[in-house]
């Protein structure tokens, strides 16, 4: 493959990686969502905190 094709392919892979990072939650985000879901289900709203406070 030529250098131009490899550079273009690399750029597309980088774009795809960024897109997937934006769409899917990482482990820490997933655990936070689960915790919030549990608090809401148990109506423990006073335990919720703003993300700005974390």
mmCIF file of C-alpha atoms in Angstrom:
data_model
loop_
_atom_site.group_PDB
_atom_site.id
_atom_site.type_symbol
_atom_site.label_atom_id
_atom_site.label_comp_id
_atom_site.label_asym_id
_atom_site.label_seq_id
_atom_site.Cartn_x
_atom_site.Cartn_y
_atom_site.Cartn_z
ATOM 1 C CA UNK A 1 0.000 0.000 0.000
ATOM 2 C CA UNK A 2 1.110 3.493 -0.643
ATOM 3 C CA UNK A 3 1.845 5.953 2.145
ATOM 4 C CA UNK A 4 -1.196 8.024 1.157
ATOM 5 C CA UNK A 5 -3.538 5.063 1.500
ATOM 6 C CA UNK A 6 -2.032 4.110 4.871
ATOM 7 C CA UNK A 7 -2.382 7.692 6.140
ATOM 8 C CA UNK A 8 -5.997 7.859 4.969
ATOM 9 C CA UNK A 9 -6.770 4.507 6.563
ATOM 10 C CA UNK A 10 -5.101 5.555 9.805
ATOM 11 C CA UNK A 11 -7.144 8.764 9.860
ATOM 12 C CA UNK A 12 -10.375 6.790 9.360
ATOM 13 C CA UNK A 13 -9.458 4.396 12.181
ATOM 14 C CA UNK A 14 -8.787 7.370 14.469
ATOM 15 C CA UNK A 15 -12.172 8.881 13.560
ATOM 16 C CA UNK A 16 -13.907 5.578 14.266
ATOM 17 C CA UNK A 17 -12.138 5.251 17.622
ATOM 18 C CA UNK A 18 -13.226 8.753 18.654
ATOM 19 C CA UNK A 19 -16.801 8.037 17.557
ATOM 20 C CA UNK A 20 -16.947 4.801 19.551
ATOM 21 C CA UNK A 21 -15.517 6.499 22.629
ATOM 22 C CA UNK A 22 -18.288 9.111 22.380
ATOM 23 C CA UNK A 23 -21.052 6.536 21.888
ATOM 24 C CA UNK A 24 -20.140 3.860 24.418
ATOM 25 C CA UNK A 25 -19.598 4.252 28.142
ATOM 26 C CA UNK A 26 -16.306 3.359 29.703
ATOM 27 C CA UNK A 27 -16.260 1.190 32.831
ATOM 28 C CA UNK A 28 -16.281 4.112 35.257
ATOM 29 C CA UNK A 29 -19.211 5.802 33.486
ATOM 30 C CA UNK A 30 -21.153 2.520 33.381
ATOM 31 C CA UNK A 31 -20.712 1.990 37.117
ATOM 32 C CA UNK A 32 -21.848 5.549 37.832
ATOM 33 C CA UNK A 33 -24.988 5.049 35.728
ATOM 34 C CA UNK A 34 -25.774 1.796 37.554
ATOM 35 C CA UNK A 35 -25.338 3.492 40.920
ATOM 36 C CA UNK A 36 -27.619 6.373 39.932
ATOM 37 C CA UNK A 37 -30.199 3.938 38.563
ATOM 38 C CA UNK A 38 -30.206 2.068 41.874
ATOM 39 C CA UNK A 39 -30.574 5.272 43.890
ATOM 40 C CA UNK A 40 -33.494 6.413 41.741
ATOM 41 C CA UNK A 41 -35.185 3.002 41.883
ATOM 42 C CA UNK A 42 -34.916 3.078 45.679
ATOM 43 C CA UNK A 43 -36.082 6.731 45.726
ATOM 44 C CA UNK A 44 -32.925 7.825 47.555
ATOM 45 C CA UNK A 45 -32.793 11.148 45.730
ATOM 46 C CA UNK A 46 -31.013 12.959 48.566
ATOM 47 C CA UNK A 47 -27.927 10.794 47.866
ATOM 48 C CA UNK A 48 -27.597 12.013 44.285
ATOM 49 C CA UNK A 49 -24.790 14.495 43.689
ATOM 50 C CA UNK A 50 -23.953 16.742 40.799
ATOM 51 C CA UNK A 51 -21.176 15.604 38.472
ATOM 52 C CA UNK A 52 -19.531 18.947 39.183
ATOM 53 C CA UNK A 53 -19.125 17.860 42.805
ATOM 54 C CA UNK A 54 -17.248 14.657 41.934
#
